[in-house]
PDB file of C-alpha atoms in Angstrom:
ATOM      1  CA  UNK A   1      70.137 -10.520 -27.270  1.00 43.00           C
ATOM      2  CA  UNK A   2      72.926  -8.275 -28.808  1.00 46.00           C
ATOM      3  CA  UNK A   3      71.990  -9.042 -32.159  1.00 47.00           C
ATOM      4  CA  UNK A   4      68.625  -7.665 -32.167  1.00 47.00           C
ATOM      5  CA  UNK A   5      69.457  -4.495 -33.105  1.00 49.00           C
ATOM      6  CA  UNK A   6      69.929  -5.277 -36.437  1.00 79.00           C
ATOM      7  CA  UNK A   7      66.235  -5.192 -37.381  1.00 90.00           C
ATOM      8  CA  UNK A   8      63.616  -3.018 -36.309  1.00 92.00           C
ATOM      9  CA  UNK A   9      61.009  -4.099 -33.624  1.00 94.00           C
ATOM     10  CA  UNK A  10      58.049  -3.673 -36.523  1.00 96.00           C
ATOM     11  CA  UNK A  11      58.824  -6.350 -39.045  1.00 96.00           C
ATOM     12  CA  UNK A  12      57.339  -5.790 -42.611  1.00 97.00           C
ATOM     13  CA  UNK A  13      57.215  -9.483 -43.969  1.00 97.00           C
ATOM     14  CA  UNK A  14      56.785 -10.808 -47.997  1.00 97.00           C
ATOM     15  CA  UNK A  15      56.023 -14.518 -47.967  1.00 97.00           C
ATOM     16  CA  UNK A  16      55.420 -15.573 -51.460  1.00 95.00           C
ATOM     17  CA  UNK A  17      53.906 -12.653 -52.412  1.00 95.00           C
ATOM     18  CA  UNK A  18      52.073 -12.035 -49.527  1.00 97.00           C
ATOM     19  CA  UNK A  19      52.538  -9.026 -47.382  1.00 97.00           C
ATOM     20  CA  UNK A  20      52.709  -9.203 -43.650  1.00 97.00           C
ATOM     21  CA  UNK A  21      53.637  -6.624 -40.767  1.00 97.00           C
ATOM     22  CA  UNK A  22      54.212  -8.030 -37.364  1.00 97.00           C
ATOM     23  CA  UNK A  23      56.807  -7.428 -34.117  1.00 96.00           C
ATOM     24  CA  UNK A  24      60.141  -9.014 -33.779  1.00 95.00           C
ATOM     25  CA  UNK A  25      59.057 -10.045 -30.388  1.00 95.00           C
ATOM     26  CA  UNK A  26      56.295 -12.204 -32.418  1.00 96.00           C
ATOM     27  CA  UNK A  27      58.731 -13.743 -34.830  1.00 96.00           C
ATOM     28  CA  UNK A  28      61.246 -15.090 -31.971  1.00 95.00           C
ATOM     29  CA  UNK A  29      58.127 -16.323 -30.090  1.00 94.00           C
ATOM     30  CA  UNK A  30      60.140 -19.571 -30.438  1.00 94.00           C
ATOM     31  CA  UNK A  31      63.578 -19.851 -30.368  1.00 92.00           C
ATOM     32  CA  UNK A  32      63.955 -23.264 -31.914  1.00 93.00           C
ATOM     33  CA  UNK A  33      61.893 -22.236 -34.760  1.00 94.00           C
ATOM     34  CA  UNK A  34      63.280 -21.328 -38.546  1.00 94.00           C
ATOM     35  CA  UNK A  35      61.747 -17.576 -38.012  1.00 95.00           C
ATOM     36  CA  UNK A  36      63.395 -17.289 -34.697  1.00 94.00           C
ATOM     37  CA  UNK A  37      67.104 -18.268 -36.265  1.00 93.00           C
ATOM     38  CA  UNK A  38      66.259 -16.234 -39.609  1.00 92.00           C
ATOM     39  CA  UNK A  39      65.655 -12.983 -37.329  1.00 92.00           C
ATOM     40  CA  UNK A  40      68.224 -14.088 -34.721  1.00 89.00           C
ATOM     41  CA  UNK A  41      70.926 -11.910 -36.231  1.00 84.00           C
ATOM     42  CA  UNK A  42      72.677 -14.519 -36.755  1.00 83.00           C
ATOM     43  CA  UNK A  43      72.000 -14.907 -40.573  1.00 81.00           C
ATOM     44  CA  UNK A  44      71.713 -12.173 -43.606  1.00 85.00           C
ATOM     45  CA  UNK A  45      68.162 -11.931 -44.367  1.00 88.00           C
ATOM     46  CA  UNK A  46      66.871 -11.123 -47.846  1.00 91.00           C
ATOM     47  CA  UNK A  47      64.377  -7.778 -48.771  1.00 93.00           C
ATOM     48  CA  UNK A  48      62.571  -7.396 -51.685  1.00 95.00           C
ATOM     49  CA  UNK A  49      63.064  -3.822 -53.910  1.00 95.00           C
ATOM     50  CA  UNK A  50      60.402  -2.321 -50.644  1.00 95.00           C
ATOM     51  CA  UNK A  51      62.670  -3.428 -48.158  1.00 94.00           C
ATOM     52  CA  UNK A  52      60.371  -6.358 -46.572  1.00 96.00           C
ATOM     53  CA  UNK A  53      62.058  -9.166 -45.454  1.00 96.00           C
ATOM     54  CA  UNK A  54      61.341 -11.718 -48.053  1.00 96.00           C
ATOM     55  CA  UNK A  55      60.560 -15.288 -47.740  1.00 96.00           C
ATOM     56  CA  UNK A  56      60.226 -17.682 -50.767  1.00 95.00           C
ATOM     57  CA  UNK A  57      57.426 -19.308 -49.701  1.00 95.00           C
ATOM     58  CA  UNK A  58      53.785 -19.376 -50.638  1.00 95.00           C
ATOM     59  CA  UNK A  59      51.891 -17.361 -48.159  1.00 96.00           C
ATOM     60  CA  UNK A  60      48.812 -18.363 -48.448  1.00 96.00           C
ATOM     61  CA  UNK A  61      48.313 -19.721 -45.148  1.00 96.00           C
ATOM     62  CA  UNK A  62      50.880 -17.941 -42.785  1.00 97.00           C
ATOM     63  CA  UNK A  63      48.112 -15.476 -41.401  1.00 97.00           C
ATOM     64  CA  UNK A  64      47.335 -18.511 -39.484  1.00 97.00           C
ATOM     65  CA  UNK A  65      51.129 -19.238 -38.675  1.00 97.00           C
ATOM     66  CA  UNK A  66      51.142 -15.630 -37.031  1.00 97.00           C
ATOM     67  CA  UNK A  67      47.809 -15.792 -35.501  1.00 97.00           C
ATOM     68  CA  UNK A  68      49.470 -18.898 -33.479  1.00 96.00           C
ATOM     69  CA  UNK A  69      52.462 -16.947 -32.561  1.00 97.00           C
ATOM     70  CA  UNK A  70      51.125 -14.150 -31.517  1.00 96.00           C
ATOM     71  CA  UNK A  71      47.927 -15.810 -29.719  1.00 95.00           C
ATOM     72  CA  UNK A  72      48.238 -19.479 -29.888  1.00 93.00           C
ATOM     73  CA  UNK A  73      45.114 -19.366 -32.201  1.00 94.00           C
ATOM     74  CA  UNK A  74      44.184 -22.772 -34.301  1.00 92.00           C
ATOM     75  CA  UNK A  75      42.831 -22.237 -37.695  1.00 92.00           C
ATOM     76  CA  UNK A  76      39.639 -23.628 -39.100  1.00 89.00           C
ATOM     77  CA  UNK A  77      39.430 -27.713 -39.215  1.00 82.00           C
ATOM     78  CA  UNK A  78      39.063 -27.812 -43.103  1.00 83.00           C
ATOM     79  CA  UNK A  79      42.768 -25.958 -43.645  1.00 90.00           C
ATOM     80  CA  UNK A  80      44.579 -27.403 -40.264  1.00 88.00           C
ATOM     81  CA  UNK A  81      46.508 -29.996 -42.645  1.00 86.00           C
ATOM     82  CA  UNK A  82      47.740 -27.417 -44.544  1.00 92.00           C
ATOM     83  CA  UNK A  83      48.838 -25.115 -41.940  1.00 94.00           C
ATOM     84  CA  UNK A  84      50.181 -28.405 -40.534  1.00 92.00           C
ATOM     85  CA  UNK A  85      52.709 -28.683 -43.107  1.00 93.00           C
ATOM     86  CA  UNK A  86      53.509 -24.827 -42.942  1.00 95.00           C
ATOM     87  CA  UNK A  87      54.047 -25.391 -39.447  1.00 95.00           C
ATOM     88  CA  UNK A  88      56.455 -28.025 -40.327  1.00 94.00           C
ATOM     89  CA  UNK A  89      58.625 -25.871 -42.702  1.00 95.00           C
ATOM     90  CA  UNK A  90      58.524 -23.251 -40.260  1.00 95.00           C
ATOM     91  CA  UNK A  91      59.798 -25.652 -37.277  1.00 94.00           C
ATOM     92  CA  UNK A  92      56.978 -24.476 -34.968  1.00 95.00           C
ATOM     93  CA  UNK A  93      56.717 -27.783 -32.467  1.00 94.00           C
ATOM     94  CA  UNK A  94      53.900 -26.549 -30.683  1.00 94.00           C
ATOM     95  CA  UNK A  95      51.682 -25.486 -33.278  1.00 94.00           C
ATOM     96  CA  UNK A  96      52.396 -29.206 -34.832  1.00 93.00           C
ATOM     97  CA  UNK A  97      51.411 -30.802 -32.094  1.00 91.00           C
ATOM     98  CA  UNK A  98      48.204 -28.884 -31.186  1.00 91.00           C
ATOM     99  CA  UNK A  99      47.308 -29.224 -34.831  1.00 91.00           C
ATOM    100  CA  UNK A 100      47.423 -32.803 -34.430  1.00 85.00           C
ATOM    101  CA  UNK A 101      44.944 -33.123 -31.900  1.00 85.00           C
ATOM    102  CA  UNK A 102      43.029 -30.047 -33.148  1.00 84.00           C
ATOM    103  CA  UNK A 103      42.488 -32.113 -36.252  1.00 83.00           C
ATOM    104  CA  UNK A 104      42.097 -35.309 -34.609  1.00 88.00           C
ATOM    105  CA  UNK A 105      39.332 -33.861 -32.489  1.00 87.00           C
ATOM    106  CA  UNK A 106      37.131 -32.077 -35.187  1.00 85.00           C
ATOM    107  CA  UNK A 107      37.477 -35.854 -37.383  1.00 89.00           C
ATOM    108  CA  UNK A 108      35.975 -37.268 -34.185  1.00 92.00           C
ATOM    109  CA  UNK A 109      33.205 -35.088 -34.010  1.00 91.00           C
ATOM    110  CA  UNK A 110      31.902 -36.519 -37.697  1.00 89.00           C
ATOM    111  CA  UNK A 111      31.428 -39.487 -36.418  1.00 92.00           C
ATOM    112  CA  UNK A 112      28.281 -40.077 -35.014  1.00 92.00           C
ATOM    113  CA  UNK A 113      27.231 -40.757 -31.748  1.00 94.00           C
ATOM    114  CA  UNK A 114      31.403 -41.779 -31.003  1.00 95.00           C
ATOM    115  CA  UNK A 115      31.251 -41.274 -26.925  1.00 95.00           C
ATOM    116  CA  UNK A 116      28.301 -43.351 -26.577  1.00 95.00           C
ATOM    117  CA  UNK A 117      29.828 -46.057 -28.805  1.00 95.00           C
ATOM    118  CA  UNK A 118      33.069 -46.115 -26.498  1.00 96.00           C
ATOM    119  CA  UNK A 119      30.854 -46.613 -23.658  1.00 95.00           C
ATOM    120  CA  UNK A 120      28.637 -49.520 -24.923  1.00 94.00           C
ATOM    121  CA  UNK A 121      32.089 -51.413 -25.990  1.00 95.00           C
ATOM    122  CA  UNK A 122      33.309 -50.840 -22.300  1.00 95.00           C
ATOM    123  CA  UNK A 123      30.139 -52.299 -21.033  1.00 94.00           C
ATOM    124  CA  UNK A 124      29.672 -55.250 -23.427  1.00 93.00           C
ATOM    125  CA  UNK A 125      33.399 -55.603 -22.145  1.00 93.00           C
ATOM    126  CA  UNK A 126      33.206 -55.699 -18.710  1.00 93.00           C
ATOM    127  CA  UNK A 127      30.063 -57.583 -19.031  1.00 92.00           C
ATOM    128  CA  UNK A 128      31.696 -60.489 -20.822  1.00 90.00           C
ATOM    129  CA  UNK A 129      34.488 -60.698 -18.500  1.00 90.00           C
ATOM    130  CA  UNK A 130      32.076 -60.395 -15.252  1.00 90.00           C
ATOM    131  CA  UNK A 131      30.060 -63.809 -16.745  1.00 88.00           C
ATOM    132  CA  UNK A 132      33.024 -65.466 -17.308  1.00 79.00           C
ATOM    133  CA  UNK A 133      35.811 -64.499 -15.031  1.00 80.00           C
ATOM    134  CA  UNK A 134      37.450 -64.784 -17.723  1.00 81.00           C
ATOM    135  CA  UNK A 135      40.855 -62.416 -18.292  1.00 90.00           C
ATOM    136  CA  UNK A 136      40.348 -60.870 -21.964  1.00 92.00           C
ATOM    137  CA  UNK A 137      36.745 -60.000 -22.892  1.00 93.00           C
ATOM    138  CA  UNK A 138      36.171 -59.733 -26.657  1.00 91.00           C
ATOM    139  CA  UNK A 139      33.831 -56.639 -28.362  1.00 92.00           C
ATOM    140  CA  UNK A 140      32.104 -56.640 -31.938  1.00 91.00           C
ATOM    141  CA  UNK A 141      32.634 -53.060 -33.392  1.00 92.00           C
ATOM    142  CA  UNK A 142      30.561 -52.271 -36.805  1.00 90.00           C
ATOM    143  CA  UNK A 143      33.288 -49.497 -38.658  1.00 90.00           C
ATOM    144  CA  UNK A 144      32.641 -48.148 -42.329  1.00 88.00           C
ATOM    145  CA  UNK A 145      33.811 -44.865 -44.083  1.00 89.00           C
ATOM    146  CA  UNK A 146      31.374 -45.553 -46.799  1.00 83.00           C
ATOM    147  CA  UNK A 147      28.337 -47.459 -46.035  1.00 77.00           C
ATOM    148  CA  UNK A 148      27.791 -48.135 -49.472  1.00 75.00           C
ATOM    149  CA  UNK A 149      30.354 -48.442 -52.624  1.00 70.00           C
ATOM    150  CA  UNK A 150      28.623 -48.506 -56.737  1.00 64.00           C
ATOM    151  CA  UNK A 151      30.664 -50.527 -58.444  1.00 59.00           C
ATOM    152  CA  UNK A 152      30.788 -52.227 -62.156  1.00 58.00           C
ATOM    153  CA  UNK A 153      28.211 -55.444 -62.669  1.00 51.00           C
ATOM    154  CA  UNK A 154      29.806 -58.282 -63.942  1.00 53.00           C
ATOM    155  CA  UNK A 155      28.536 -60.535 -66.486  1.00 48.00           C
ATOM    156  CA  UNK A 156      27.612 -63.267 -63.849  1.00 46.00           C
ATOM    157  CA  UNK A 157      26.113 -61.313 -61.977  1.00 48.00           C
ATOM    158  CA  UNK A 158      22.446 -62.041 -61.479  1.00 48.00           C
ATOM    159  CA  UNK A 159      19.740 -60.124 -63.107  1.00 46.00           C
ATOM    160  CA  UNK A 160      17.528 -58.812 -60.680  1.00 42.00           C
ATOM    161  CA  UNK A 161      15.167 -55.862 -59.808  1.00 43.00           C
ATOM    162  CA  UNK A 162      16.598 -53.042 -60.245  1.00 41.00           C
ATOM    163  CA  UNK A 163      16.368 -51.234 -56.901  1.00 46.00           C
ATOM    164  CA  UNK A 164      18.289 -48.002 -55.165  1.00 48.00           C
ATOM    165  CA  UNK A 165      20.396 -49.271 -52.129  1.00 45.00           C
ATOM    166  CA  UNK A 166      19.400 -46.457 -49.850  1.00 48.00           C
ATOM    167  CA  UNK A 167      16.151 -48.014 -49.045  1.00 51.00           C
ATOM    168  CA  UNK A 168      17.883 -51.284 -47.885  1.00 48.00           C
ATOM    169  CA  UNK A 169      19.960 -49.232 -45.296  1.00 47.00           C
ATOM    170  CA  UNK A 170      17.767 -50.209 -42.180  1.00 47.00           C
ATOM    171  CA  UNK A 171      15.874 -53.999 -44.298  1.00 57.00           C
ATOM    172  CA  UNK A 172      18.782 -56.220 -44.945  1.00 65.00           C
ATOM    173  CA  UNK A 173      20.431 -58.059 -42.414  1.00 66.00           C
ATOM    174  CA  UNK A 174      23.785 -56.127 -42.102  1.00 72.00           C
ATOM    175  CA  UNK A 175      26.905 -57.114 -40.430  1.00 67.00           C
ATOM    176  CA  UNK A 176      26.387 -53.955 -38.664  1.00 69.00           C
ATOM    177  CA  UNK A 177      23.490 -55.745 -36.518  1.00 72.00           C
ATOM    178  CA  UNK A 178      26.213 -58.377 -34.631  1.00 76.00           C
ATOM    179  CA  UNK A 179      28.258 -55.461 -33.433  1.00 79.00           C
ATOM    180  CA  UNK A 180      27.945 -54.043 -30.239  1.00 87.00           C
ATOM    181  CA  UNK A 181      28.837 -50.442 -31.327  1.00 90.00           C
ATOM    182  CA  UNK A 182      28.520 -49.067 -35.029  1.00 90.00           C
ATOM    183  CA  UNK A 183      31.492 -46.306 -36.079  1.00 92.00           C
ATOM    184  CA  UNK A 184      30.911 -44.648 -39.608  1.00 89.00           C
ATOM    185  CA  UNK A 185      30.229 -43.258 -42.203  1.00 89.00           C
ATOM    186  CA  UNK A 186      32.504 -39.613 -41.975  1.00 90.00           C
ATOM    187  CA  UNK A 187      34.022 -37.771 -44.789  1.00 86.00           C
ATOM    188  CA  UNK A 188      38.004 -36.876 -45.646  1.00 82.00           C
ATOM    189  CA  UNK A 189      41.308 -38.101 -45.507  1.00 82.00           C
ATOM    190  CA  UNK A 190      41.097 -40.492 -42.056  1.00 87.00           C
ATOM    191  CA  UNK A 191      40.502 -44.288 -42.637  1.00 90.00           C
ATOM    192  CA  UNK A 192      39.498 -47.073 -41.171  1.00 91.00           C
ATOM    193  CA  UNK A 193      42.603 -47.512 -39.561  1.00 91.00           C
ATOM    194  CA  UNK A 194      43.165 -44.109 -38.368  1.00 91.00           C
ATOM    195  CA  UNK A 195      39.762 -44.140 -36.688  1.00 94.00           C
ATOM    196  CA  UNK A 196      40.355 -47.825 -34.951  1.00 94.00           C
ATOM    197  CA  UNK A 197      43.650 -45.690 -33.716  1.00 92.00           C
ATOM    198  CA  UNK A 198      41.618 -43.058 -32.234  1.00 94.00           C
ATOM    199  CA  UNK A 199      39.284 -45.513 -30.286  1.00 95.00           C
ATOM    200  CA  UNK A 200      42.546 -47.683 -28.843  1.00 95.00           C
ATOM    201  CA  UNK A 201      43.887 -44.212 -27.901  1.00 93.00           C
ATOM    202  CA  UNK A 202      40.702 -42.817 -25.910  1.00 95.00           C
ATOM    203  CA  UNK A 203      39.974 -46.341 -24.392  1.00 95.00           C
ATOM    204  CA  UNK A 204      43.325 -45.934 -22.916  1.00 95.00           C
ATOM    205  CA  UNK A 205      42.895 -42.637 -21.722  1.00 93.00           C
ATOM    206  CA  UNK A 206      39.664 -44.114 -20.281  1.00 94.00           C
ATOM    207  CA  UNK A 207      41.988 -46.755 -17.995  1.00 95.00           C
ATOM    208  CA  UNK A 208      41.061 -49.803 -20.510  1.00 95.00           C
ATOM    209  CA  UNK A 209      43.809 -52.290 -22.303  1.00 95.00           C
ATOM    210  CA  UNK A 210      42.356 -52.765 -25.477  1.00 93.00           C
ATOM    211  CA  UNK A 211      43.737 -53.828 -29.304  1.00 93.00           C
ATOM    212  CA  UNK A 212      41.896 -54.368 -32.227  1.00 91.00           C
ATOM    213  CA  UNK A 213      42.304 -58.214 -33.387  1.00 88.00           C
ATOM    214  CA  UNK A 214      42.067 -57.382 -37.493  1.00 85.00           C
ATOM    215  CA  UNK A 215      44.094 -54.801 -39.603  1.00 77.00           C
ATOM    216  CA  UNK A 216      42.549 -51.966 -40.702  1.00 69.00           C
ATOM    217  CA  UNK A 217      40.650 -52.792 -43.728  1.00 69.00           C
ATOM    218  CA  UNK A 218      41.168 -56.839 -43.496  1.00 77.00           C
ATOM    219  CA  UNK A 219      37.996 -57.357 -41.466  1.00 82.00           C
ATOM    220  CA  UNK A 220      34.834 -59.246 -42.801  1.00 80.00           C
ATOM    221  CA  UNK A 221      32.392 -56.519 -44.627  1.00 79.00           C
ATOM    222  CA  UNK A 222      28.524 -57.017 -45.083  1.00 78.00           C
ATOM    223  CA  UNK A 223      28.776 -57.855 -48.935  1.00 70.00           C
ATOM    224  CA  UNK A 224      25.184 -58.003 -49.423  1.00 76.00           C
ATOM    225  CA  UNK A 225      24.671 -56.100 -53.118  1.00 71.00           C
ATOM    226  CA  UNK A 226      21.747 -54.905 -55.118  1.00 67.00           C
ATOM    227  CA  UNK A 227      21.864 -54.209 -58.856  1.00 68.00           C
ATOM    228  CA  UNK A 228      21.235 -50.655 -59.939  1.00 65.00           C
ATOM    229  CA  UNK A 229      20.104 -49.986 -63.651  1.00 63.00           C
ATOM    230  CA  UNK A 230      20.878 -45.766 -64.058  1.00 59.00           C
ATOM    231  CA  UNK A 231      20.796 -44.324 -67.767  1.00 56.00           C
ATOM    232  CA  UNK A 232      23.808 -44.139 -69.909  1.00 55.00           C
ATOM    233  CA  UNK A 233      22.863 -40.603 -70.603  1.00 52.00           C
ATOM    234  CA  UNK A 234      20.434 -37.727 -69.845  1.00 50.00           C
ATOM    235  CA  UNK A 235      19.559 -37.121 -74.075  1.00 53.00           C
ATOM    236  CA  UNK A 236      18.726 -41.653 -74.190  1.00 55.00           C
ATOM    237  CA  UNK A 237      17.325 -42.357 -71.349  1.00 51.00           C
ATOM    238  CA  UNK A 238      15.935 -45.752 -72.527  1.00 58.00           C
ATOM    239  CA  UNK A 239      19.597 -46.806 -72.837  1.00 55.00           C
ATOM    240  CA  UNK A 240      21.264 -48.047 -69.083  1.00 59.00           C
ATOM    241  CA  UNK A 241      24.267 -49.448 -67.924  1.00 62.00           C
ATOM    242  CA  UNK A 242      23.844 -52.075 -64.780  1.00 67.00           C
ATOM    243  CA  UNK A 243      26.256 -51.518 -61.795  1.00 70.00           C
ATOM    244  CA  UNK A 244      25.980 -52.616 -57.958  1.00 71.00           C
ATOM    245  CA  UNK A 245      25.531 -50.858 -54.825  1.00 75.00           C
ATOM    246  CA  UNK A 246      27.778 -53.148 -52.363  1.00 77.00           C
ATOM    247  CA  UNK A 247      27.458 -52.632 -48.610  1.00 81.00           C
ATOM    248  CA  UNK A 248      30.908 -51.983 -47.140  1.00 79.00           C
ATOM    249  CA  UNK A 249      30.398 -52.203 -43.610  1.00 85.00           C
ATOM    250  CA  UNK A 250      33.225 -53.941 -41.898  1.00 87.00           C
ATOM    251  CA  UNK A 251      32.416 -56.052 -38.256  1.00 88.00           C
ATOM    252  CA  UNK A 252      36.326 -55.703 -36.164  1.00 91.00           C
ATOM    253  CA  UNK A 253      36.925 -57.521 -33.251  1.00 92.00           C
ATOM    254  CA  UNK A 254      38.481 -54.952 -30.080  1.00 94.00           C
ATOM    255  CA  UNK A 255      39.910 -57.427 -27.304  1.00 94.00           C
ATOM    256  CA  UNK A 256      39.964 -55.746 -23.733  1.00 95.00           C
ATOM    257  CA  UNK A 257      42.397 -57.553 -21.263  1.00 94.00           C
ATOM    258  CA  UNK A 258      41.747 -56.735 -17.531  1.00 93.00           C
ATOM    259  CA  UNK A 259      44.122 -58.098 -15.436  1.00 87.00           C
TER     260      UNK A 259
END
C-alpha cells in the first residue's frame, strides 16, 4: 500500500485520554474497519501536543478492541455489551458478531439445567406426535426471569398470615408443575422473549421446527400471592407496611411440526 509510509509501523494511540501503543499492521487488521480507513493514508489524522494519534473517544474499553485485533481475544461476559457498542463505532464486523454469540452463550449458561430442558421438550415432543400420528406435537415450557415479584397490597386484598414467599417455592401448586421443562430465574438485561429466541434457535440447530404459540410476556403466570408484613423502619419496628410476594412464573406453549 503506497500510502503507508506516512506513519510509522509503531503507532502511539490517545483514545479519550487513554494511551495506547500498537503496530500499524494491527490497526489495518481490517480493511473495512474505521481504524483501517483512518490509518489508510487516505485521511489527515489528528495528534495531540505528544504527537499520538488522537481519537475523541472514551477509551475505556479499547484494550479489549486491540486485544481482538491483534489476537481475536473476547473480553469478559459482564463488559461484552459495552465493547459491543465500541465495536460498532469502530466498524469491526467480526468482533460484532462473535460478541453476539459470546454474550448469548455466557446468558445461557445462567440458566439452569438449559440442555437438559431442550431435551425433555424434544422428547415430550416426539412422544406426543408418536401416540397420535399426529403432524404438530404441542410442549408446556415453565419460563420466569423472576420467580417471585413484591409488590404494593391493595386495600381488598385479604388479610392473612403474614408469611415469607420463599418457603412456598417447592408447597404451592405452581404453574411451573404442568410444564414439561422449567427455564428461569437468570439475572441481566435478556427477557423472556430473548430467552424463548434462544431455545427456537438451538432447537433448530438441533433439526426440530418449532415456534412458541404466546408472545413473550403474554403467557398465563402462576398468580398465586402471599401477604408479607416487613417494618416501615429499622428505629419502629412495631410499625409495618403490608405488600405481596406474587409468583411470576409464566407456562408458554412451544409447537413442534414434523412433517
Amino acid at each position: 500500500m503506497a500510502d503507508e509510509e506516512e506513519f510509522p509501523q509503531v503507532i502511539p494511540l490517545n483514545v479519550g485520554g487513554h494511551t495506547f501503543t500498537t503496530t500499524l499492521m494491527t490497526l489495518r487488521r481490517h480493511e473495512d474497519s474505521m481504524l483501517a480507513a483512518m490509518f489508510s493514508g487516505r485521511h489527515r489524522a489528528t495528534q495531540d501536543a505528544e504527537g499520538r494519534y488522537f481519537i475523541d473517544r472514551e477509551g475505556t474499553h479499547f484494550i479489549h478492541i486491540l486485544n481482538f485485533l491483534r489476537s481475536e481475544t473476547l473480553p469478559p461476559y459482564d463488559i461484552s455489551t459495552q465493547v459491543y457498542k465500541e465495536a460498532l463505532f469502530y466498524g469491526i464486523l467480526p468482533l460484532m458478531e462473535q460478541l453476539g454469540e459470546h454474550i448469548r452463550h455466557e446468558f445461557l449458561l445462567q440458566i439452569p439445567n438449559y440442555n437438559e430442558n431442550l431435551e425433555r421438550m424434544i422428547d415430550h415432543a416426539r412422544k406426543e406426535a408418536m401416540a397420535e400420528y399426529g403432524r404438530y406435537s404441542k410442549v408446556p415450557v415453565c419460563i420466569f426471569k423472576r420467580a417471585f415479584e413484591q409488590v404494593k397490597a391493595r386495600q381488598e386484598d385479604p388479610d392473612l398470615d403474614p408469611t415469607i414467599a420463599e418457603e412456598y417455592v417447592e408447597e404451592h401448586e405452581c404453574k411451573e408443575q404442568e410444564g414439561t421443562a422449567s427455564f428461569g430465574p437468570w439475572e441481566g438485561i435478556p427477557t423472556e422473549g430473548d430467552l424463548i429466541e434462544c431455545i427456537i434457535l438451538d432447537l433448530a440447530d438441533k433439526g426440530y421446527k418449532c415456534i412458541n404459540e404466546y408472545e413473550a410476556g403474554g403467557a398465563p403466570t402462576c398468580k398465586k400471592w402471599w401477604l408479607v408484613e416487613k417494618p416501615e423502619s429499622f428505629a419502629d419496628a412495631s410499625a409495618t407496611r403490608k405488600s405481596k410476594i406474587v409468583c411470576k412464573k409464566r407456562l408458554y406453549h412451544f409447537r413442534f411440526k414434523w412433517w
